[in-house]
Amino acid sequence: MRAVVFDMDGTLLDSVPTVSRAYADAIRSLGGPPVSPDEVVAGWHVGHTELVLAHFLGRTCGPAEVERFHAHLDPAVAELRPFPGIPALLDEVADAGLRLGVFTAATRRVALSMLAAAGIDARFGVVVAGDEVDRPKPAPDGLLLALRQLGVPAEATAYVGDAEVDLDCANAAGSLGVHARWGARAGVRAGAHPVAARPYDVLSLLAVPRSRTGNGTARQGDSDSVRQIGSSADQLRLSGEDGQS
């Protein structure tokens, strides 16, 4: 394993409630139908901001509609935080010599502002956004672009995400998909993919040697090299996680 790429909303950041509410409010203010945040989440796999707004408004959208969305989102961005355990996980993966990247369906504007507000933007060598590729997830385009920029092959990469489209994207790219179950996204099928109930479990699934304790405190004397993951996804599943999604 040479790299780990992460989804953003619901995986790195506890941002799904904030972003989905901003979409729902923007759609209503633009004359669209009343939609709940849950309905937004169910439909935002269509792509980046313009495409999500167009999906719910039933018309082509452009800069004016996008700015309306930002009028609702931007005031809340400063309050966003990573999920507990994410900073420690990123430290461990970097300490083990693996490269870090992000592929998100969000626009580059949204992704960079949210990662910066959460204080983790400097951790990633590559950030690929949904408006930088032609096809949204589950197409592998964005993940493959991230891997080219990182300079690592797909088969030596894990893609960690909380949604079915993330796991399908990883599979289509030829990478290992890891279900970030701490994001609590509904509708992810149980299957051959490994499941991480909390961020630190990713280290066990990928057999990354730990240089720190579970709270991020550095351990002494841990100089093991990165070990390769097993060939069977079933072997990577955490004990007790089988059949859960």
CSV table of C-alpha atoms in Angstrom, one decimal:
chain,number,residue,atom,x,y,z
A,1,MET,CA,0.0,0.0,0.0
A,2,ARG,CA,1.5,3.3,-1.1
A,3,ALA,CA,-1.3,5.8,-0.7
A,4,VAL,CA,-4.7,6.5,0.9
A,5,VAL,CA,-7.2,8.8,-0.7
A,6,PHE,CA,-10.2,10.0,1.3
A,7,ASP,CA,-13.7,11.2,0.4
A,8,MET,CA,-14.5,14.5,2.3
A,9,ASP,CA,-18.1,14.9,3.4
A,10,GLY,CA,-19.1,12.3,5.9
A,11,THR,CA,-15.6,10.7,5.9
A,12,LEU,CA,-13.0,13.4,6.8
A,13,LEU,CA,-15.4,16.0,7.9
A,14,ASP,CA,-18.7,15.9,9.9
A,15,SER,CA,-20.2,18.1,7.3
A,16,VAL,CA,-23.1,16.3,5.8
A,17,PRO,CA,-25.8,18.0,8.0
A,18,THR,CA,-24.3,21.4,7.2
A,19,VAL,CA,-23.9,21.0,3.5
A,20,SER,CA,-27.3,19.3,3.0
A,21,ARG,CA,-29.1,22.0,4.9
A,22,ALA,CA,-27.4,24.7,2.8
A,23,TYR,CA,-28.6,22.9,-0.3
A,24,ALA,CA,-32.1,22.6,1.0
A,25,ASP,CA,-32.3,26.3,1.9
A,26,ALA,CA,-30.8,27.4,-1.4
A,27,ILE,CA,-33.1,25.3,-3.4
A,28,ARG,CA,-36.1,26.7,-1.5
A,29,SER,CA,-34.9,30.3,-1.9
A,30,LEU,CA,-34.4,29.7,-5.7
A,31,GLY,CA,-38.1,28.7,-6.1
A,32,GLY,CA,-37.5,25.0,-6.0
A,33,PRO,CA,-39.6,22.4,-4.2
A,34,PRO,CA,-39.3,21.9,-0.5
A,35,VAL,CA,-36.7,19.2,0.1
A,36,SER,CA,-35.3,17.8,3.3
A,37,PRO,CA,-31.6,17.5,4.0
A,38,ASP,CA,-32.0,13.7,3.8
A,39,GLU,CA,-33.4,14.0,0.3
A,40,VAL,CA,-30.5,16.2,-0.7
A,41,VAL,CA,-28.0,13.6,0.5
A,42,ALA,CA,-29.9,10.9,-1.5
A,43,GLY,CA,-29.5,13.0,-4.6
A,44,TRP,CA,-26.2,14.7,-4.4
A,45,HIS,CA,-24.3,11.8,-6.1
A,46,VAL,CA,-25.2,13.5,-9.4
A,47,GLY,CA,-22.1,15.7,-9.1
A,48,HIS,CA,-20.9,19.1,-8.0
A,49,THR,CA,-22.9,22.1,-6.9
A,50,GLU,CA,-24.3,23.2,-10.3
A,51,LEU,CA,-25.5,19.7,-11.1
A,52,VAL,CA,-27.1,19.1,-7.6
A,53,LEU,CA,-29.0,22.4,-7.9
A,54,ALA,CA,-30.1,21.6,-11.4
A,55,HIS,CA,-31.2,18.2,-10.3
A,56,PHE,CA,-33.6,19.6,-7.7
A,57,LEU,CA,-34.6,22.8,-9.5
A,58,GLY,CA,-35.3,21.1,-12.8
A,59,ARG,CA,-33.4,23.6,-14.8
A,60,THR,CA,-29.9,24.5,-15.9
A,61,CYS,CA,-28.0,26.4,-13.2
A,62,GLY,CA,-25.0,28.7,-13.3
A,63,PRO,CA,-22.9,31.1,-11.3
A,64,ALA,CA,-25.9,33.0,-9.8
A,65,GLU,CA,-27.5,29.8,-8.4
A,66,VAL,CA,-24.1,28.6,-7.1
A,67,GLU,CA,-23.6,31.9,-5.3
A,68,ARG,CA,-27.0,31.5,-3.7
A,69,PHE,CA,-25.8,28.1,-2.4
A,70,HIS,CA,-22.6,29.7,-1.0
A,71,ALA,CA,-24.6,32.4,0.7
A,72,HIS,CA,-26.2,29.6,2.8
A,73,LEU,CA,-23.1,27.5,3.2
A,74,ASP,CA,-20.2,29.9,3.7
A,75,PRO,CA,-21.3,31.3,7.1
A,76,ALA,CA,-21.3,27.7,8.5
A,77,VAL,CA,-18.0,26.6,7.1
A,78,ALA,CA,-15.9,28.1,9.9
A,79,GLU,CA,-17.7,25.7,12.4
A,80,LEU,CA,-16.8,22.5,10.5
A,81,ARG,CA,-14.5,20.0,12.2
A,82,PRO,CA,-12.9,16.7,11.3
A,83,PHE,CA,-14.5,13.6,12.8
A,84,PRO,CA,-12.8,12.6,16.1
A,85,GLY,CA,-9.8,10.5,15.3
A,86,ILE,CA,-9.2,11.8,11.8
A,87,PRO,CA,-6.2,14.0,12.6
A,88,ALA,CA,-4.5,11.1,14.4
A,89,LEU,CA,-5.2,8.8,11.5
A,90,LEU,CA,-3.7,11.2,9.0
A,91,ASP,CA,-0.6,11.5,11.2
A,92,GLU,CA,-0.2,7.7,11.4
A,93,VAL,CA,-0.6,7.2,7.7
A,94,ALA,CA,1.9,10.0,6.9
A,95,ASP,CA,4.3,8.7,9.5
A,96,ALA,CA,4.2,5.3,7.8
A,97,GLY,CA,5.3,6.8,4.5
A,98,LEU,CA,2.0,6.6,2.6
A,99,ARG,CA,0.9,9.5,0.5
A,100,LEU,CA,-2.4,11.2,1.3
A,101,GLY,CA,-5.0,12.6,-1.1
A,102,VAL,CA,-8.7,13.7,-1.3
A,103,PHE,CA,-11.2,13.0,-4.0
A,104,THR,CA,-14.6,14.7,-3.3
A,105,ALA,CA,-17.7,15.4,-5.3
A,106,ALA,CA,-17.7,18.9,-4.0
A,107,THR,CA,-16.3,21.8,-6.1
A,108,ARG,CA,-12.7,22.9,-5.6
A,109,ARG,CA,-13.9,26.1,-4.0
A,110,VAL,CA,-16.0,24.2,-1.4
A,111,ALA,CA,-13.3,21.5,-0.8
A,112,LEU,CA,-10.5,23.9,-0.2
A,113,SER,CA,-12.5,26.2,2.1
A,114,MET,CA,-13.9,23.3,4.2
A,115,LEU,CA,-10.6,21.4,4.5
A,116,ALA,CA,-8.9,24.7,5.5
A,117,ALA,CA,-11.6,25.6,8.1
A,118,ALA,CA,-11.2,22.1,9.6
A,119,GLY,CA,-7.4,22.6,9.8
A,120,ILE,CA,-6.4,19.6,7.8
A,121,ASP,CA,-5.8,21.0,4.3
A,122,ALA,CA,-2.0,20.9,4.6
A,123,ARG,CA,-2.1,17.1,5.2
A,124,PHE,CA,-2.9,16.2,1.6
A,125,GLY,CA,-0.6,16.2,-1.3
A,126,VAL,CA,-3.5,16.1,-3.8
A,127,VAL,CA,-7.1,17.3,-3.7
A,128,VAL,CA,-9.3,16.5,-6.7
A,129,ALA,CA,-12.8,18.0,-6.8
A,130,GLY,CA,-16.0,17.1,-8.6
A,131,ASP,CA,-15.8,20.0,-11.0
A,132,GLU,CA,-12.4,18.9,-12.2
A,133,VAL,CA,-13.7,15.7,-13.9
A,134,ASP,CA,-16.3,14.9,-16.5
A,135,ARG,CA,-18.0,12.1,-14.7
A,136,PRO,CA,-19.1,11.9,-11.1
A,137,LYS,CA,-18.8,9.0,-8.8
A,138,PRO,CA,-19.1,6.0,-9.1
A,139,ALA,CA,-17.1,6.6,-12.3
A,140,PRO,CA,-13.4,6.3,-11.4
A,141,ASP,CA,-12.2,9.5,-13.2
A,142,GLY,CA,-11.6,11.6,-10.1
A,143,LEU,CA,-9.9,8.9,-8.2
A,144,LEU,CA,-7.7,8.0,-11.1
A,145,LEU,CA,-6.8,11.7,-11.6
A,146,ALA,CA,-5.8,11.9,-7.9
A,147,LEU,CA,-3.6,8.8,-8.3
A,148,ARG,CA,-1.8,10.2,-11.4
A,149,GLN,CA,-1.1,13.3,-9.4
A,150,LEU,CA,0.2,11.3,-6.5
A,151,GLY,CA,2.2,9.1,-8.8
A,152,VAL,CA,0.9,5.8,-7.4
A,153,PRO,CA,-0.9,2.9,-9.1
A,154,ALA,CA,-4.5,2.1,-8.4
A,155,GLU,CA,-3.8,-1.3,-7.0
A,156,ALA,CA,-1.5,0.2,-4.3
A,157,THR,CA,-4.1,2.6,-3.1
A,158,ALA,CA,-7.1,2.5,-0.7
A,159,TYR,CA,-10.0,4.9,-1.2
A,160,VAL,CA,-11.9,5.5,2.1
A,161,GLY,CA,-15.5,6.8,1.9
A,162,ASP,CA,-18.8,6.7,3.6
A,163,ALA,CA,-21.1,6.1,0.6
A,164,GLU,CA,-21.9,3.3,-1.8
A,165,VAL,CA,-20.7,5.4,-4.7
A,166,ASP,CA,-17.3,5.8,-3.0
A,167,LEU,CA,-16.8,2.0,-2.8
A,168,ASP,CA,-18.1,1.5,-6.4
A,169,CYS,CA,-15.6,4.2,-7.5
A,170,ALA,CA,-12.7,2.4,-5.8
A,171,ASN,CA,-13.7,-0.8,-7.4
A,172,ALA,CA,-14.0,0.7,-10.8
A,173,ALA,CA,-10.5,2.2,-10.4
A,174,GLY,CA,-9.0,-1.0,-9.3
A,175,SER,CA,-8.3,0.3,-5.8
A,176,LEU,CA,-9.3,-1.1,-2.4
A,177,GLY,CA,-12.5,0.6,-1.1
A,178,VAL,CA,-12.8,1.0,2.6
A,179,HIS,CA,-16.2,1.8,4.1
A,180,ALA,CA,-16.0,4.7,6.6
A,181,ARG,CA,-18.9,3.6,8.8
A,182,TRP,CA,-18.2,6.3,11.3
A,183,GLY,CA,-20.0,8.6,8.9
A,184,ALA,CA,-23.2,6.6,9.5
A,185,ARG,CA,-24.4,7.0,5.9
A,186,ALA,CA,-27.4,4.7,5.3
A,187,GLY,CA,-27.8,2.4,2.3
A,188,VAL,CA,-24.3,1.0,2.0
A,189,ARG,CA,-24.6,-2.7,1.2
A,190,ALA,CA,-22.6,-5.3,3.1
A,191,GLY,CA,-20.1,-6.9,0.8
A,192,ALA,CA,-16.5,-7.8,0.3
A,193,HIS,CA,-15.2,-4.3,1.1
A,194,PRO,CA,-13.5,-3.9,4.5
A,195,VAL,CA,-15.4,-1.8,7.1
A,196,ALA,CA,-13.9,0.7,9.5
A,197,ALA,CA,-16.2,1.6,12.4
A,198,ARG,CA,-14.0,4.4,13.5
A,199,PRO,CA,-11.1,6.3,11.8
A,200,TYR,CA,-8.3,4.5,13.6
A,201,ASP,CA,-9.6,1.1,12.4
A,202,VAL,CA,-8.3,2.0,8.9
A,203,LEU,CA,-4.8,1.4,10.2
A,204,SER,CA,-5.6,-2.2,11.2
A,205,LEU,CA,-7.4,-2.8,7.9
A,206,LEU,CA,-4.4,-1.7,5.9
A,207,ALA,CA,-1.9,-3.2,8.2
A,208,VAL,CA,-0.2,0.2,8.7
A,209,PRO,CA,2.3,0.1,11.6
A,210,ARG,CA,1.3,2.5,14.4
A,211,SER,CA,3.8,5.0,15.7
A,212,ARG,CA,1.2,6.6,18.0
A,213,THR,CA,-1.4,5.5,20.5
A,214,GLY,CA,-5.1,5.7,19.8
A,215,ASN,CA,-5.3,9.3,21.0
A,216,GLY,CA,-2.5,10.4,18.6
A,217,THR,CA,0.3,10.4,21.2
A,218,ALA,CA,3.6,9.3,19.7
A,219,ARG,CA,4.8,5.8,20.5
A,220,GLN,CA,8.5,5.2,21.1
A,221,GLY,CA,10.6,2.6,19.2
A,222,ASP,CA,8.1,1.8,16.4
A,223,SER,CA,10.1,1.6,13.2
A,224,ASP,CA,8.3,-1.2,11.4
A,225,SER,CA,8.0,-0.7,7.6
A,226,VAL,CA,4.6,-0.5,5.9
A,227,ARG,CA,3.2,-4.0,5.4
A,228,GLN,CA,1.2,-5.0,2.4
A,229,ILE,CA,-2.5,-5.6,2.8
A,230,GLY,CA,-3.9,-9.1,2.4
A,231,SER,CA,-5.3,-10.3,-0.9
A,232,SER,CA,-8.7,-11.1,0.4
A,233,ALA,CA,-11.1,-8.3,1.4
A,234,ASP,CA,-12.8,-10.7,3.8
A,235,GLN,CA,-9.5,-11.1,5.7
A,236,LEU,CA,-9.3,-7.3,6.1
A,237,ARG,CA,-12.8,-6.9,7.6
A,238,LEU,CA,-12.7,-6.0,11.3
A,239,SER,CA,-13.7,-8.7,13.7
A,240,GLY,CA,-17.4,-8.4,14.4
A,241,GLU,CA,-18.1,-6.1,11.4
A,242,ASP,CA,-19.3,-8.9,9.0
A,243,GLY,CA,-22.8,-8.2,7.6
A,244,GLN,CA,-22.9,-4.6,8.9
A,245,SER,CA,-23.0,-1.5,6.9
